[in-house]
Structure formats: structure tokens, C-alpha cells
Amino acid sequence: SKVRKIITRLIREFAENPGDEFGGSVIDGRDIGTVAIPDAVCKIFMTADPMTRAKRRLEDLKAEDPDATLEEVYKNMMARDHGDYSRRHAPLTLDDRYIVVDTTNETVEESFQKVVEIVQRNV
């Protein structure tokens, strides 16, 4: 929890003053919009059905771990999700300001475009 407090402070400082060259910030994390920056201008929660997420993660892992299996990746992902939702400090929760984007049936490009449009409408 000590490290989490330090990181949260640093994230808040960056969000408040990202620097002139940035003009704003996009910060990713499972407790950013409810704990680190609860008053964020735009909160997006990207998700997909669990099996789609596991397949995507497996593709990412194949280069570094060619022996990784879909079953193993799925189990690890579900365990991480459970831990994130049920942890004592800063659990993963969504408030009513979040815009949920389900990417199950979208390409990376389609998901990116959808997020760009949401940000443009909300900032």
C-alpha cells in the first residue's frame, strides 16, 4: 500500500500537469478513474468477453512464451480479474461516469476509432 500511495500521487501530479507538449493525458490502469483520478474528464473502460481477451493475450505472449496455452492464459486472466475486483485496497470498480466500450467484435483500429470519438465528444 505504501508503493500504491506513492504511485497514485505521481499519477495525480502528472494528470494535473502533463506538460505543454502533451496538452492533456491518457492514463491507463484498473483503478485510475475511481481512485487515482476520480474527477477525470473522460473515463473509458474497455472490455471484451473473457475468451476473446484470453485469445488476444495469448497472441501477445506467443513471441516470448511459445508454449503458452489458451487454457493457462484464460485461468491466469480470470484469477487476475478476480483479484483486481476483490482486493482490499483500490479494487476495480466503475462509477456512473464510465463509458464502457466492449471490443469483443472489433478490430484494434475499430476500437481505437471508437475511443477517439468518445474522447472528442467528452473533452
PDB file of C-alpha atoms in Angstrom:
ATOM      1  CA  SER A   1       0.000   0.000   0.000  1.00  0.00           C
ATOM      2  CA  LYS A   2       2.954   2.367   0.530  1.00  0.00           C
ATOM      3  CA  VAL A   3       4.065   1.937  -3.080  1.00  0.00           C
ATOM      4  CA  ARG A   4       0.481   2.336  -4.305  1.00  0.00           C
ATOM      5  CA  LYS A   5       0.189   5.660  -2.420  1.00  0.00           C
ATOM      6  CA  ILE A   6       3.405   6.956  -3.995  1.00  0.00           C
ATOM      7  CA  ILE A   7       2.369   5.861  -7.498  1.00  0.00           C
ATOM      8  CA  THR A   8      -1.100   7.364  -7.062  1.00  0.00           C
ATOM      9  CA  ARG A   9       0.439  10.694  -6.019  1.00  0.00           C
ATOM     10  CA  LEU A  10       2.734  10.653  -9.067  1.00  0.00           C
ATOM     11  CA  ILE A  11      -0.162   9.817 -11.392  1.00  0.00           C
ATOM     12  CA  ARG A  12      -2.224  12.676  -9.962  1.00  0.00           C
ATOM     13  CA  GLU A  13       0.657  15.102 -10.356  1.00  0.00           C
ATOM     14  CA  PHE A  14       1.119  14.089 -13.986  1.00  0.00           C
ATOM     15  CA  ALA A  15      -2.606  14.284 -14.721  1.00  0.00           C
ATOM     16  CA  GLU A  16      -2.755  17.800 -13.278  1.00  0.00           C
ATOM     17  CA  ASN A  17       0.302  18.983 -15.206  1.00  0.00           C
ATOM     18  CA  PRO A  18       1.230  16.685 -18.113  1.00  0.00           C
ATOM     19  CA  GLY A  19       3.393  19.363 -19.712  1.00  0.00           C
ATOM     20  CA  ASP A  20       2.813  21.790 -22.553  1.00  0.00           C
ATOM     21  CA  GLU A  21       3.947  19.349 -25.218  1.00  0.00           C
ATOM     22  CA  PHE A  22       1.152  16.935 -24.305  1.00  0.00           C
ATOM     23  CA  GLY A  23      -1.854  19.212 -23.856  1.00  0.00           C
ATOM     24  CA  GLY A  24      -3.534  16.515 -21.781  1.00  0.00           C
ATOM     25  CA  SER A  25      -3.032  12.949 -20.746  1.00  0.00           C
ATOM     26  CA  VAL A  26      -4.390   9.472 -21.242  1.00  0.00           C
ATOM     27  CA  ILE A  27      -3.751   7.282 -18.231  1.00  0.00           C
ATOM     28  CA  ASP A  28      -4.441   3.574 -18.204  1.00  0.00           C
ATOM     29  CA  GLY A  29      -4.994   1.424 -15.157  1.00  0.00           C
ATOM     30  CA  ARG A  30      -7.608  -0.528 -13.321  1.00  0.00           C
ATOM     31  CA  ASP A  31      -8.130   1.992 -10.526  1.00  0.00           C
ATOM     32  CA  ILE A  32      -7.305   5.232 -12.319  1.00  0.00           C
ATOM     33  CA  GLY A  33     -10.848   6.599 -12.716  1.00  0.00           C
ATOM     34  CA  THR A  34     -12.109   5.732  -9.253  1.00  0.00           C
ATOM     35  CA  VAL A  35      -9.041   6.056  -7.015  1.00  0.00           C
ATOM     36  CA  ALA A  36      -6.172   7.913  -8.669  1.00  0.00           C
ATOM     37  CA  ILE A  37      -8.172  10.459 -10.700  1.00  0.00           C
ATOM     38  CA  PRO A  38     -11.833  10.164  -9.730  1.00  0.00           C
ATOM     39  CA  ASP A  39     -12.668  13.523 -11.318  1.00  0.00           C
ATOM     40  CA  ALA A  40     -11.176  12.644 -14.723  1.00  0.00           C
ATOM     41  CA  VAL A  41     -12.806  14.467 -17.623  1.00  0.00           C
ATOM     42  CA  CYS A  42     -13.446  11.273 -19.582  1.00  0.00           C
ATOM     43  CA  LYS A  43     -13.496   7.738 -18.167  1.00  0.00           C
ATOM     44  CA  ILE A  44     -13.470   4.789 -20.537  1.00  0.00           C
ATOM     45  CA  PHE A  45     -13.481   1.137 -19.511  1.00  0.00           C
ATOM     46  CA  MET A  46     -12.505  -1.139 -22.365  1.00  0.00           C
ATOM     47  CA  THR A  47     -13.514  -4.751 -22.110  1.00  0.00           C
ATOM     48  CA  ALA A  48     -14.274  -7.838 -24.154  1.00  0.00           C
ATOM     49  CA  ASP A  49     -15.705 -11.218 -23.323  1.00  0.00           C
ATOM     50  CA  PRO A  50     -13.216 -13.294 -21.303  1.00  0.00           C
ATOM     51  CA  MET A  51     -12.391 -15.817 -24.025  1.00  0.00           C
ATOM     52  CA  THR A  52     -11.728 -13.080 -26.579  1.00  0.00           C
ATOM     53  CA  ARG A  53      -9.441 -11.345 -24.083  1.00  0.00           C
ATOM     54  CA  ALA A  54      -7.601 -14.606 -23.416  1.00  0.00           C
ATOM     55  CA  LYS A  55      -7.096 -15.255 -27.136  1.00  0.00           C
ATOM     56  CA  ARG A  56      -5.728 -11.745 -27.618  1.00  0.00           C
ATOM     57  CA  ARG A  57      -3.396 -12.117 -24.656  1.00  0.00           C
ATOM     58  CA  LEU A  58      -2.175 -15.483 -25.956  1.00  0.00           C
ATOM     59  CA  GLU A  59      -1.284 -13.862 -29.271  1.00  0.00           C
ATOM     60  CA  ASP A  60       0.738 -11.241 -27.400  1.00  0.00           C
ATOM     61  CA  LEU A  61       2.508 -13.906 -25.335  1.00  0.00           C
ATOM     62  CA  LYS A  62       3.406 -16.286 -28.165  1.00  0.00           C
ATOM     63  CA  ALA A  63       6.619 -14.424 -29.064  1.00  0.00           C
ATOM     64  CA  GLU A  64       8.049 -14.669 -25.555  1.00  0.00           C
ATOM     65  CA  ASP A  65       6.415 -17.940 -24.481  1.00  0.00           C
ATOM     66  CA  PRO A  66       5.657 -20.241 -27.424  1.00  0.00           C
ATOM     67  CA  ASP A  67       4.426 -22.944 -25.015  1.00  0.00           C
ATOM     68  CA  ALA A  68       1.682 -20.781 -23.503  1.00  0.00           C
ATOM     69  CA  THR A  69      -1.765 -22.324 -23.835  1.00  0.00           C
ATOM     70  CA  LEU A  70      -5.176 -20.731 -24.130  1.00  0.00           C
ATOM     71  CA  GLU A  71      -6.361 -22.601 -21.027  1.00  0.00           C
ATOM     72  CA  GLU A  72      -3.411 -21.326 -18.970  1.00  0.00           C
ATOM     73  CA  VAL A  73      -3.811 -17.743 -20.180  1.00  0.00           C
ATOM     74  CA  TYR A  74      -7.561 -17.827 -19.533  1.00  0.00           C
ATOM     75  CA  LYS A  75      -7.119 -19.146 -15.985  1.00  0.00           C
ATOM     76  CA  ASN A  76      -4.426 -16.570 -15.178  1.00  0.00           C
ATOM     77  CA  MET A  77      -6.516 -13.756 -16.616  1.00  0.00           C
ATOM     78  CA  MET A  78      -9.598 -14.785 -14.647  1.00  0.00           C
ATOM     79  CA  ALA A  79      -7.534 -15.022 -11.447  1.00  0.00           C
ATOM     80  CA  ARG A  80      -6.129 -11.522 -12.045  1.00  0.00           C
ATOM     81  CA  ASP A  81      -9.606 -10.145 -12.698  1.00  0.00           C
ATOM     82  CA  HIS A  82     -10.923 -11.737  -9.510  1.00  0.00           C
ATOM     83  CA  GLY A  83      -8.015 -10.306  -7.547  1.00  0.00           C
ATOM     84  CA  ASP A  84      -8.496  -6.840  -9.022  1.00  0.00           C
ATOM     85  CA  TYR A  85     -12.233  -6.790  -8.297  1.00  0.00           C
ATOM     86  CA  SER A  86     -11.927  -8.181  -4.771  1.00  0.00           C
ATOM     87  CA  ARG A  87      -8.701  -6.650  -3.423  1.00  0.00           C
ATOM     88  CA  ARG A  88      -8.949  -4.667  -0.227  1.00  0.00           C
ATOM     89  CA  HIS A  89      -7.158  -1.527  -1.425  1.00  0.00           C
ATOM     90  CA  ALA A  90      -8.365   0.217  -4.572  1.00  0.00           C
ATOM     91  CA  PRO A  91     -10.478  -2.581  -6.039  1.00  0.00           C
ATOM     92  CA  LEU A  92     -11.512  -2.373  -9.666  1.00  0.00           C
ATOM     93  CA  THR A  93     -14.877  -0.645  -9.718  1.00  0.00           C
ATOM     94  CA  LEU A  94     -16.719   1.556 -12.174  1.00  0.00           C
ATOM     95  CA  ASP A  95     -18.669   4.626 -11.257  1.00  0.00           C
ATOM     96  CA  ASP A  96     -21.595   6.031 -13.211  1.00  0.00           C
ATOM     97  CA  ARG A  97     -19.342   8.331 -15.276  1.00  0.00           C
ATOM     98  CA  TYR A  98     -17.566   5.470 -17.034  1.00  0.00           C
ATOM     99  CA  ILE A  99     -18.283   4.774 -20.668  1.00  0.00           C
ATOM    100  CA  VAL A 100     -17.941   1.031 -21.217  1.00  0.00           C
ATOM    101  CA  VAL A 101     -16.562   0.017 -24.594  1.00  0.00           C
ATOM    102  CA  ASP A 102     -16.982  -3.655 -25.456  1.00  0.00           C
ATOM    103  CA  THR A 103     -14.344  -4.575 -28.045  1.00  0.00           C
ATOM    104  CA  THR A 104     -15.294  -8.246 -28.375  1.00  0.00           C
ATOM    105  CA  ASN A 105     -16.231  -7.993 -32.035  1.00  0.00           C
ATOM    106  CA  GLU A 106     -13.972  -5.114 -33.047  1.00  0.00           C
ATOM    107  CA  THR A 107     -10.521  -4.821 -34.527  1.00  0.00           C
ATOM    108  CA  VAL A 108      -7.875  -2.723 -32.808  1.00  0.00           C
ATOM    109  CA  GLU A 109      -8.460   0.007 -35.373  1.00  0.00           C
ATOM    110  CA  GLU A 110     -12.233  -0.008 -34.819  1.00  0.00           C
ATOM    111  CA  SER A 111     -11.776   0.136 -31.047  1.00  0.00           C
ATOM    112  CA  PHE A 112      -9.274   2.973 -31.353  1.00  0.00           C
ATOM    113  CA  GLN A 113     -11.615   4.982 -33.563  1.00  0.00           C
ATOM    114  CA  LYS A 114     -14.487   4.448 -31.146  1.00  0.00           C
ATOM    115  CA  VAL A 115     -12.378   5.714 -28.233  1.00  0.00           C
ATOM    116  CA  VAL A 116     -11.187   8.739 -30.222  1.00  0.00           C
ATOM    117  CA  GLU A 117     -14.812   9.639 -30.965  1.00  0.00           C
ATOM    118  CA  ILE A 118     -15.794   9.254 -27.298  1.00  0.00           C
ATOM    119  CA  VAL A 119     -12.933  11.475 -26.173  1.00  0.00           C
ATOM    120  CA  GLN A 120     -13.753  14.105 -28.781  1.00  0.00           C
ATOM    121  CA  ARG A 121     -17.380  14.182 -27.593  1.00  0.00           C
ATOM    122  CA  ASN A 122     -16.473  14.344 -23.897  1.00  0.00           C
ATOM    123  CA  VAL A 123     -13.462  16.634 -23.677  1.00  0.00           C
TER     124      VAL A 123
END
